[in-house]
mmCIF file of C-alpha atoms and ligand atoms in Angstrom:
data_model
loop_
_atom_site.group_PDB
_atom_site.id
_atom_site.type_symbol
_atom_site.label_atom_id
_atom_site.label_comp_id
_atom_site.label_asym_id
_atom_site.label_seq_id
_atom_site.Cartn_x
_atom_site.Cartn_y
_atom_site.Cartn_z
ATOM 1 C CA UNK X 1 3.551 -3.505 -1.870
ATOM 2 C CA UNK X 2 2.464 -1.125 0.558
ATOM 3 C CA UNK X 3 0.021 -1.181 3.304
ATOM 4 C CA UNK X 4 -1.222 1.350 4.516
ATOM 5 C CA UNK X 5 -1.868 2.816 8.438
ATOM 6 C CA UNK X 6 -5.829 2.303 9.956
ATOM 7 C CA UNK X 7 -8.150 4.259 12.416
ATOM 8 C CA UNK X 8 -10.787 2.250 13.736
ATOM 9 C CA UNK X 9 -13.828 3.162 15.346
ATOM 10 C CA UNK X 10 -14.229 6.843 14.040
ATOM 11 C CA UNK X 11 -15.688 7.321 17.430
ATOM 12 C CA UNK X 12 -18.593 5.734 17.721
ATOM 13 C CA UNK X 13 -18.456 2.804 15.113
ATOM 14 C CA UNK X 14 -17.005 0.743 17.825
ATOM 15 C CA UNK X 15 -15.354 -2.587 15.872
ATOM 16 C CA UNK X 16 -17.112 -1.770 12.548
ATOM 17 C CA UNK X 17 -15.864 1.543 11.176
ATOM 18 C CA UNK X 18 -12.634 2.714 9.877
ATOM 19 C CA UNK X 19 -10.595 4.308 7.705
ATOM 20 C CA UNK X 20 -6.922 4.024 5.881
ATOM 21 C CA UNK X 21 -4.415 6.645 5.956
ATOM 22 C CA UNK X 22 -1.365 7.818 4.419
ATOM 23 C CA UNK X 23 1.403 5.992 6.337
ATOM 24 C CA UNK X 24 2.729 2.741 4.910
ATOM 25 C CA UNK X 25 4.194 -0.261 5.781
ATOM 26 C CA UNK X 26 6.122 -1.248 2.527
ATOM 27 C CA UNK X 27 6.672 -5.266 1.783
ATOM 28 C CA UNK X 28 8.425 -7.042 -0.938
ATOM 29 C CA UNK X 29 8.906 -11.076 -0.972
ATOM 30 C CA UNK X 30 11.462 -12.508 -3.355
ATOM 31 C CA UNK X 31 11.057 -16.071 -4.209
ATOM 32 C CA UNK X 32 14.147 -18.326 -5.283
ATOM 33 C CA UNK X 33 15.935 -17.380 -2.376
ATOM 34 C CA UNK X 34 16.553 -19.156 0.830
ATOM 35 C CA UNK X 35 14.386 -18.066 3.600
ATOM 36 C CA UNK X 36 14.877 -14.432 5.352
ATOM 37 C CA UNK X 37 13.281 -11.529 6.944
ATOM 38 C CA UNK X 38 14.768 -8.100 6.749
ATOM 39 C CA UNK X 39 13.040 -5.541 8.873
ATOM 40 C CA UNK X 40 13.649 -1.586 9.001
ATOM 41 C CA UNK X 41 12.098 1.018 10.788
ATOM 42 C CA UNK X 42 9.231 1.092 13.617
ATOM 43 C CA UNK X 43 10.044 -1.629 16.409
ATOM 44 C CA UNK X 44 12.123 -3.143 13.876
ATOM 45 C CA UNK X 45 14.432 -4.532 16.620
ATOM 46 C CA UNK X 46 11.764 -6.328 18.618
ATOM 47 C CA UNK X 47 9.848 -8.196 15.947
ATOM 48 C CA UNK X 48 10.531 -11.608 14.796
ATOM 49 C CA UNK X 49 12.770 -12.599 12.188
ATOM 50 C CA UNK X 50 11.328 -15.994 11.823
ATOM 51 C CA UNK X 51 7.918 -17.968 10.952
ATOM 52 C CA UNK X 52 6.063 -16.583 13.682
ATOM 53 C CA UNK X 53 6.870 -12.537 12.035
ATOM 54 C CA UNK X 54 2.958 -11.780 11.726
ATOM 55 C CA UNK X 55 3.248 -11.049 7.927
ATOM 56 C CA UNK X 56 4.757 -14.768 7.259
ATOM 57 C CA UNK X 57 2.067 -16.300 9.463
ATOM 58 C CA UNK X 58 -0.812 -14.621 7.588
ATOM 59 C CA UNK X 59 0.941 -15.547 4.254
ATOM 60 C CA UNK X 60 1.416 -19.212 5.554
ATOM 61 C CA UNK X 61 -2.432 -19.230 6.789
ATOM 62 C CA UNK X 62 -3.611 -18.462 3.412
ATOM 63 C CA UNK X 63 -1.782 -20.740 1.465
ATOM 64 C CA UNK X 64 -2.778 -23.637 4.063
ATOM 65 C CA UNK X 65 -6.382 -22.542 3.795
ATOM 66 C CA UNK X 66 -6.268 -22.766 0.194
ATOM 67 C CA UNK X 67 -4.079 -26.105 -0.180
ATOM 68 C CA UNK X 68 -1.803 -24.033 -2.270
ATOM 69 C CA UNK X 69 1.035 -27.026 -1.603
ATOM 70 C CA UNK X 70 2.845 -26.373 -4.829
ATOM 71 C CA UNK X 71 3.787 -22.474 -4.080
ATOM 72 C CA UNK X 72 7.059 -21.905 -2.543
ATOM 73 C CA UNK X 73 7.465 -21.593 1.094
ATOM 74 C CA UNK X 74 10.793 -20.130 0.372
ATOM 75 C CA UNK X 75 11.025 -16.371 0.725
ATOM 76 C CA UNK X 76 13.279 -13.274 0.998
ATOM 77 C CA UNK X 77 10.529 -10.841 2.653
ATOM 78 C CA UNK X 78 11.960 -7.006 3.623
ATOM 79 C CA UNK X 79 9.879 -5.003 5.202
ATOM 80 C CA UNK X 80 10.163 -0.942 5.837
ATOM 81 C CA UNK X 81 7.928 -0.402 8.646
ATOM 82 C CA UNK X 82 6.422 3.330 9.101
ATOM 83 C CA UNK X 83 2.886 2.667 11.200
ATOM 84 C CA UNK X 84 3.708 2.609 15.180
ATOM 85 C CA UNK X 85 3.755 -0.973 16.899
ATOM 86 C CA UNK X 86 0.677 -0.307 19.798
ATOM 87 C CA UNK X 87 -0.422 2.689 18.782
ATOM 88 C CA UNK X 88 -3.861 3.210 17.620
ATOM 89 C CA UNK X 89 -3.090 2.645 13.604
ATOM 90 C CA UNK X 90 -3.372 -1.113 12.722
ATOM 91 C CA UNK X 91 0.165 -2.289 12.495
ATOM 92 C CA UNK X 92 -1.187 -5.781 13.500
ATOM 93 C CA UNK X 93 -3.830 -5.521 10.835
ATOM 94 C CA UNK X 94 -1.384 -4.513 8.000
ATOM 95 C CA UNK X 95 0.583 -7.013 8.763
ATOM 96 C CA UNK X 96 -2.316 -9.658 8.588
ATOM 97 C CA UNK X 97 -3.166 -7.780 5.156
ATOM 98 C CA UNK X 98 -0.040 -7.413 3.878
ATOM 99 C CA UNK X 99 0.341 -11.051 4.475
ATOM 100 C CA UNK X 100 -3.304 -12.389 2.686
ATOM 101 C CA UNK X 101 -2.831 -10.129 0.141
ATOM 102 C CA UNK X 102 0.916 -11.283 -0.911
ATOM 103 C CA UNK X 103 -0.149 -14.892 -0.185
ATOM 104 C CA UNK X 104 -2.863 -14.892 -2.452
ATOM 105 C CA UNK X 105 -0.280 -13.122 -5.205
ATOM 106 C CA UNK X 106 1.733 -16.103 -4.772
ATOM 107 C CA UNK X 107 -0.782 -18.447 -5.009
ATOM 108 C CA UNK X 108 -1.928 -16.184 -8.086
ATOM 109 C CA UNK X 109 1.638 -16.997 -9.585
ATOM 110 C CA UNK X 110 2.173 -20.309 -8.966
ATOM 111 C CA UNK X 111 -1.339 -21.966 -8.695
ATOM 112 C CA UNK X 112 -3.513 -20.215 -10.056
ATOM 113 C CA UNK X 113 -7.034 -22.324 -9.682
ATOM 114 C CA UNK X 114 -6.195 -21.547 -5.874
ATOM 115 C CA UNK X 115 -6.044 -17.934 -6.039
ATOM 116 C CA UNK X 116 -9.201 -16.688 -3.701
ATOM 117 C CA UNK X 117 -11.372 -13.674 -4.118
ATOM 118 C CA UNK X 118 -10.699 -10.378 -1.965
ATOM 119 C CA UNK X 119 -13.849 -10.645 -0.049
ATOM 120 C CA UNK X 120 -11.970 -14.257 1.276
ATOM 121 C CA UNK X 121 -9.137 -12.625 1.747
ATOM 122 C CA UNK X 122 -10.954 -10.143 3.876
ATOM 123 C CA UNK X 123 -13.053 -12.963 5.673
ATOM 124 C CA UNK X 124 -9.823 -14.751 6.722
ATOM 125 C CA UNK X 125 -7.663 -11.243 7.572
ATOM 126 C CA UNK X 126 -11.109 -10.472 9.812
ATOM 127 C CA UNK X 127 -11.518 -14.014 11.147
ATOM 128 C CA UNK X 128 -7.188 -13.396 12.054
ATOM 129 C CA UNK X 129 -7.666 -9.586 13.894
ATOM 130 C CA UNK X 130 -11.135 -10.578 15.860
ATOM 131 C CA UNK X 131 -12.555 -7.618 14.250
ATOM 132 C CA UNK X 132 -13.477 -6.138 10.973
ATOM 133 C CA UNK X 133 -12.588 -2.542 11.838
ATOM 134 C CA UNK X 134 -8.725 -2.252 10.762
ATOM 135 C CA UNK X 135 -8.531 -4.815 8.183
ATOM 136 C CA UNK X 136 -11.358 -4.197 5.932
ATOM 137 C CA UNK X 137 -9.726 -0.027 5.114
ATOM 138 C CA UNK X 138 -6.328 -1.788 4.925
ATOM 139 C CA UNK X 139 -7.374 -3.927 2.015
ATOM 140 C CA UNK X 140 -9.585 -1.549 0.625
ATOM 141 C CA UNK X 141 -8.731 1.692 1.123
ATOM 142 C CA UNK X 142 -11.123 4.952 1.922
ATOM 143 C CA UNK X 143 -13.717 4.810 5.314
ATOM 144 C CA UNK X 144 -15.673 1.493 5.559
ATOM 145 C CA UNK X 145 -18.616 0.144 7.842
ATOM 146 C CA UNK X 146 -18.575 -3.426 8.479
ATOM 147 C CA UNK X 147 -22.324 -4.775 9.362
ATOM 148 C CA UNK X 148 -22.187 -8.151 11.089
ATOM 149 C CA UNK X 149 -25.398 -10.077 10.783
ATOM 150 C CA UNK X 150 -25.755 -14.331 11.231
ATOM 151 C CA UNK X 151 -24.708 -15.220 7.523
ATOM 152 C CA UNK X 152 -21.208 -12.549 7.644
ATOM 153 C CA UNK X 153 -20.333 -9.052 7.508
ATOM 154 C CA UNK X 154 -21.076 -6.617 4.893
ATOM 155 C CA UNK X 155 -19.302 -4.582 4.104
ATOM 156 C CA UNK X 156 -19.754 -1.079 2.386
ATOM 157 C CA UNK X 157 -18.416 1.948 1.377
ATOM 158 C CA UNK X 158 -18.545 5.271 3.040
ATOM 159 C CA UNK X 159 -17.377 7.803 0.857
ATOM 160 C CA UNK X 160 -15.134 10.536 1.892
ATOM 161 C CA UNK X 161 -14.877 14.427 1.689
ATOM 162 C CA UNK X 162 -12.576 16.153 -0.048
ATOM 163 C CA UNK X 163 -12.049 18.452 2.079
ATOM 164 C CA UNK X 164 -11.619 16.014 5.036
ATOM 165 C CA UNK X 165 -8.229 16.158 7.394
ATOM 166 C CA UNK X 166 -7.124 14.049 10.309
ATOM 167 C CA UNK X 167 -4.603 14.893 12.660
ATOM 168 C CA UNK X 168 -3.489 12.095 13.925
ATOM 169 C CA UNK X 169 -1.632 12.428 17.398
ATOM 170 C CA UNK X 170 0.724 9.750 18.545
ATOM 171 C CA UNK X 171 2.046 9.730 22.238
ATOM 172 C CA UNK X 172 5.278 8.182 22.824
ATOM 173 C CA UNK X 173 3.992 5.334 24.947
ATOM 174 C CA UNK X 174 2.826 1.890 23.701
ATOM 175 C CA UNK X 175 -1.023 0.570 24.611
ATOM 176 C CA UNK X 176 -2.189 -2.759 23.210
ATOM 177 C CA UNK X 177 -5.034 -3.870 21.978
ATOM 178 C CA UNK X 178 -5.491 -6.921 24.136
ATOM 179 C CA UNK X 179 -4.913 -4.559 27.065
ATOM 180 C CA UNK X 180 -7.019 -1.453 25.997
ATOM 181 C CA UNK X 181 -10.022 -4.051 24.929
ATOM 182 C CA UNK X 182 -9.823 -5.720 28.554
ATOM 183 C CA UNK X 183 -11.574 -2.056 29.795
ATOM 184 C CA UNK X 184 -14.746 -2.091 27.699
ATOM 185 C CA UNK X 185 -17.895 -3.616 29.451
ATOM 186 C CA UNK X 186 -19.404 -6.484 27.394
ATOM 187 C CA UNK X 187 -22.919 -5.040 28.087
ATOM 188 C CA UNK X 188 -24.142 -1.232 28.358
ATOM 189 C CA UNK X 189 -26.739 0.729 29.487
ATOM 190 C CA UNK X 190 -29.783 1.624 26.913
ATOM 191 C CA UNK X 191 -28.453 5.196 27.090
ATOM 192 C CA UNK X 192 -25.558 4.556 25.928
ATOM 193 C CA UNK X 193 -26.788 2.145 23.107
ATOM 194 C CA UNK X 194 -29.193 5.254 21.945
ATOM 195 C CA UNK X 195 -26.212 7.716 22.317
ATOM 196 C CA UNK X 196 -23.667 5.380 19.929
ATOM 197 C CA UNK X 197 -26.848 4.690 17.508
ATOM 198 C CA UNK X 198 -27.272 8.047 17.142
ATOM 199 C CA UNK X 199 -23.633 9.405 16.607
ATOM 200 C CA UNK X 200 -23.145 6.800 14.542
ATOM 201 C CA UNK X 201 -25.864 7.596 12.262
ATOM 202 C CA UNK X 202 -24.944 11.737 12.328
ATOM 203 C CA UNK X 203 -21.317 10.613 10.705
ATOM 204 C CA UNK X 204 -22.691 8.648 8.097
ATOM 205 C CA UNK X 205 -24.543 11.631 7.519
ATOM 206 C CA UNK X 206 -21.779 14.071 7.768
ATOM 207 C CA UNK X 207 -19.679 11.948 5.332
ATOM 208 C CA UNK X 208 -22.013 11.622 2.887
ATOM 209 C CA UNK X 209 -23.548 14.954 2.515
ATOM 210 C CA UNK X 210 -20.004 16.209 3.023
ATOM 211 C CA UNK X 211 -21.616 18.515 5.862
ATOM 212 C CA UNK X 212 -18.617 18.123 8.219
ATOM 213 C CA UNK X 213 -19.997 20.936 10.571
ATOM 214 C CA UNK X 214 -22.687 18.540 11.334
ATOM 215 C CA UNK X 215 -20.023 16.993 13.947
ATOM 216 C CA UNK X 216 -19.407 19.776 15.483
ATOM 217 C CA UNK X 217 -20.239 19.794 19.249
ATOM 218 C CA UNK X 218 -20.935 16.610 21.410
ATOM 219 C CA UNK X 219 -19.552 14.113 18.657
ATOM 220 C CA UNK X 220 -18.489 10.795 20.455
ATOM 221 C CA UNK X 221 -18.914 7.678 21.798
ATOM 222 C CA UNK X 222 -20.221 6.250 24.739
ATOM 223 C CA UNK X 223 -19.084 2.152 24.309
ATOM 224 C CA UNK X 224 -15.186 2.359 24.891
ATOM 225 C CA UNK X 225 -13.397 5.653 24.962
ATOM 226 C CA UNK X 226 -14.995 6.287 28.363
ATOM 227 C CA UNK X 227 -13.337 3.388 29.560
ATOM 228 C CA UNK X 228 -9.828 4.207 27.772
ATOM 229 C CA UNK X 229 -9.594 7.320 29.000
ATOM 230 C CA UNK X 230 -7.989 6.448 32.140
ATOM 231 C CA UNK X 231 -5.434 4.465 30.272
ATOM 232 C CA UNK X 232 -4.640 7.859 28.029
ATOM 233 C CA UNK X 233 -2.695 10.610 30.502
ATOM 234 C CA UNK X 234 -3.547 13.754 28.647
ATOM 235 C CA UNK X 235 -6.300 12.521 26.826
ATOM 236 C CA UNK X 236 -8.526 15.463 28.182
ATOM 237 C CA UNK X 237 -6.352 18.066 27.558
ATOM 238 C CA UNK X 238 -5.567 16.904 23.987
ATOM 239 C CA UNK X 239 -8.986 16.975 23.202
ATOM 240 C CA UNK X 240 -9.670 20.222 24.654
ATOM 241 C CA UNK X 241 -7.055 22.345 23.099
ATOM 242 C CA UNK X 242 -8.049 20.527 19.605
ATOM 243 C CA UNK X 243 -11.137 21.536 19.541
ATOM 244 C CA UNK X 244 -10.109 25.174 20.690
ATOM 245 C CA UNK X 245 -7.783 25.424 17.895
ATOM 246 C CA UNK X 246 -10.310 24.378 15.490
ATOM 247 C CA UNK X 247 -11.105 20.831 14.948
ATOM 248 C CA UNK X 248 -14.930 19.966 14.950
ATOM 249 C CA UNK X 249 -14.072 16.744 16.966
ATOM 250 C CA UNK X 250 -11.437 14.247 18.610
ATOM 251 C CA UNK X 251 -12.184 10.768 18.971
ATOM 252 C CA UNK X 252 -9.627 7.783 19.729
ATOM 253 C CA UNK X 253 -7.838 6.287 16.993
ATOM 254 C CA UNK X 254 -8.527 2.393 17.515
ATOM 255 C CA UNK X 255 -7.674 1.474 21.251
ATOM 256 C CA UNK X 256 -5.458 4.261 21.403
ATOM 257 C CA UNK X 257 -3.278 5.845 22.702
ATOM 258 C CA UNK X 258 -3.045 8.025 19.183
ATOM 259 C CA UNK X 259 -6.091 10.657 18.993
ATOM 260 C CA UNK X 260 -7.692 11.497 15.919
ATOM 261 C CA UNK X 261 -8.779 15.224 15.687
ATOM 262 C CA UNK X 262 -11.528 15.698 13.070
ATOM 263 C CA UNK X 263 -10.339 18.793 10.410
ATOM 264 C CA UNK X 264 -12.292 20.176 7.677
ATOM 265 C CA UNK X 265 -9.100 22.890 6.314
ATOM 266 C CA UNK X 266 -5.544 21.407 6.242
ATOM 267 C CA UNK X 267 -4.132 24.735 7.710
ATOM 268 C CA UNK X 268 -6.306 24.624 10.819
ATOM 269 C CA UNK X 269 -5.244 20.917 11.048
ATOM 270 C CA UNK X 270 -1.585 22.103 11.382
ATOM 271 C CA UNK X 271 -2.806 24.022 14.086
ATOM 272 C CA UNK X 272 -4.564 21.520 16.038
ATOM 273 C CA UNK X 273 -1.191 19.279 15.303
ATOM 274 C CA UNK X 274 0.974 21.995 17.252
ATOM 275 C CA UNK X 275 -1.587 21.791 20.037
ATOM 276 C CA UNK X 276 -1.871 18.633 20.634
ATOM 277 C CA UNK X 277 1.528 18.110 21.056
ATOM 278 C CA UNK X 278 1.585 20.623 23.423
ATOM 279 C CA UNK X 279 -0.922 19.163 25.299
ATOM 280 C CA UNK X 280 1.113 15.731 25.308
ATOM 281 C CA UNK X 281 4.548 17.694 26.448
ATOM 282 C CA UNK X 282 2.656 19.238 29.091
ATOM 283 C CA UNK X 283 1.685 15.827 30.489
ATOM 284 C CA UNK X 284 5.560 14.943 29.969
ATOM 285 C CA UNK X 285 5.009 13.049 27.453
ATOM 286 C CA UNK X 286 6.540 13.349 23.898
ATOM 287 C CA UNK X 287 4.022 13.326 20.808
ATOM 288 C CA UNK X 288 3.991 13.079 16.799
ATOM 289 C CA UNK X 289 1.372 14.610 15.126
ATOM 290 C CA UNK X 290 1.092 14.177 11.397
ATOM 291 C CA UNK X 291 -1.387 15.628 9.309
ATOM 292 C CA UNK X 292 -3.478 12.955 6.567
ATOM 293 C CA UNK X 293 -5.791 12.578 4.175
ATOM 294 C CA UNK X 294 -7.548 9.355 4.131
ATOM 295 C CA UNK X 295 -5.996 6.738 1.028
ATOM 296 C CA UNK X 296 -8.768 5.906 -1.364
ATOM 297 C CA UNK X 297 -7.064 3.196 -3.023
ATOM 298 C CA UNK X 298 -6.979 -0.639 -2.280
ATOM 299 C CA UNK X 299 -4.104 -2.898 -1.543
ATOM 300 C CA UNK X 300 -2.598 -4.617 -3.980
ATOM 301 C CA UNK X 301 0.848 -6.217 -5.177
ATOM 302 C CA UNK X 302 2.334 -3.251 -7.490
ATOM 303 C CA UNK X 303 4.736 -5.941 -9.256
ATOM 304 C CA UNK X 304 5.246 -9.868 -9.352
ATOM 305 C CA UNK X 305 8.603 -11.200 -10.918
ATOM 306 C CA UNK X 306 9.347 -14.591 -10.569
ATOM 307 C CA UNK X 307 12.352 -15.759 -8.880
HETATM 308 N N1 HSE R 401 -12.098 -1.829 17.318
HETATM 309 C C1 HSE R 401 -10.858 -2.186 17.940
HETATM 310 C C2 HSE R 401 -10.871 -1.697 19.368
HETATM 311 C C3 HSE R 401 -9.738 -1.536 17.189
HETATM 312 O O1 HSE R 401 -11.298 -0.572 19.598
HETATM 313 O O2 HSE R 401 -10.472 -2.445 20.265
HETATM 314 C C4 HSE R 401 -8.383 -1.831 17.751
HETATM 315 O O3 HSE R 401 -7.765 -2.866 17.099
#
């Protein structure tokens, strides 16, 4: 299966919007085998080979949530990581889905009447992050807003131009979560509250009218990227030469460090790549810019065999 990369926030949809793109964390788990984790690619070196590898925990979870005791705890898992450890794009959270959503395959294969719906997958991958934000695009694919109310979180929908392009702008220095989320106040001022409300609202609106211009000028967030900035060397020069080479606005991707610039042409977003990098190299610091289109499709297992 493959899982694919997530920016959360979209500016200002602090912790309930986001959206998958096309980089992939690829997972297949043999069963029949004794147990053993093969890992290639990003960070590959530093992750754990054993049960406490995030994907194997969140596979273990859900078969212990759903008393699934005659499935196999037995696995060959290999794993071709492609989505940077600490960077902005939801390797913990496609991990955590990758996990649920292979757990629940298992279950599907060898106890069925366990097997749980994908809105319980998604309440137990959101219940393991500590936010909706990443998870819910991971195991659904395109943009989604996550509204938390006292029953749960609904979740919708937001479709997506066609014409949409991200460039998405990864510095070659780690930032976690747990570290970047320590910076944002837990209360705000009303301003600020009216500000996010506001931008908030003019996206939804952009995306679905498919009037990208309408984020053109003064598009952000006032809740956490002020407060990540000074974690981000560069982070104002990025933005600046982005939006001078074309893009109609930058916002964070997740906690950073990666910045997302906003495209609504795929050539100018090659354009806005070559400047952000610049931007980065002039700070000393080396950068990867890719270009995407968002992935409209969900997660799922693309084959079970039984071992
Ligand atoms: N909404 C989260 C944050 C995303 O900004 O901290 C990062 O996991």
């Amino acid at each position: 299966m493959s899982v694919p990369a997530t920016s959360a926030n979209l500016g200002p949809g602090f912790d309930c919007m986001g959206i998958a793109l096309q980089m992939y964390n690829d997972i297949e788990l043999e069963t029949g085998v004794p147990f053993e984790i093969l890992i290639e690619g990003e960070a590959a070196h530093l992750l754990p080979t054993d049960r406490s590898n995030a994907v194997i925990v969140a596979i273990d979870r859900l078969l212990d949530e759903i008393g699934a005791t005659r499935v196999p705890r037995d696995w060959r898992v290999r794993m071709v990581n492609r989505i940077p450890v600490g960077s902005g794009l939801g390797s913990s959270a496609s991990a955590i889905v990758g996990g649920l959503v292979l757990g629940n395959a298992l279950a599907q294969a060898f106890q069925p009447e366990c097997a749980i719906s994908t809105a319980d997958v998604l309440r137990i991958a959101t219940d393991m992050e500590g936010h909706p934000d990443n998870v819910t695009p991971a195991l659904l694919g395109g943009a989604t807003l996550s509204c938390p109310d006292d029953i749960g979180t609904h979740t919708f929908a937001v479709p997506i131009p066609s014409h949409l392009h991200f460039v998405v702008a990864v510095p070659y220095f780690a930032l976690y979560t747990e570290e970047s989320r320590k910076v944002v106040p837990t209360s705000f001022p009303r301003s600020a509250a009216v500000f996010n409300a506001a931008q908030s609202a003019r996206l939804i609106l952009a995306l679905t009218t498919g009037n990208l211009s309408l984020l053109r000028g003064g598009f952000g967030d006032k809740l956490h990227e002020p407060y990540r900035e000074p974690l981000i060397p560069g982070y104002a020069d990025v933005k600046r030469l982005a939006l001078h080479a074309g893009a109609l606005a930058v916002t964070l991707s997740g906690a950073g460090p990666s910045m997302l610039a906003w495209c609504d042409e795929e050539h100018k977003a090659w354009e806005v790549a070559d400047q952000m990098t610049l931007a980065w190299r002039e700070h000393g610091i080396a950068c990867e810019a890719h270009v995407f289109q968002p992935v409209a499709s969900p997660t799922v297992v693309r084959e079970v065999a039984l071992g």
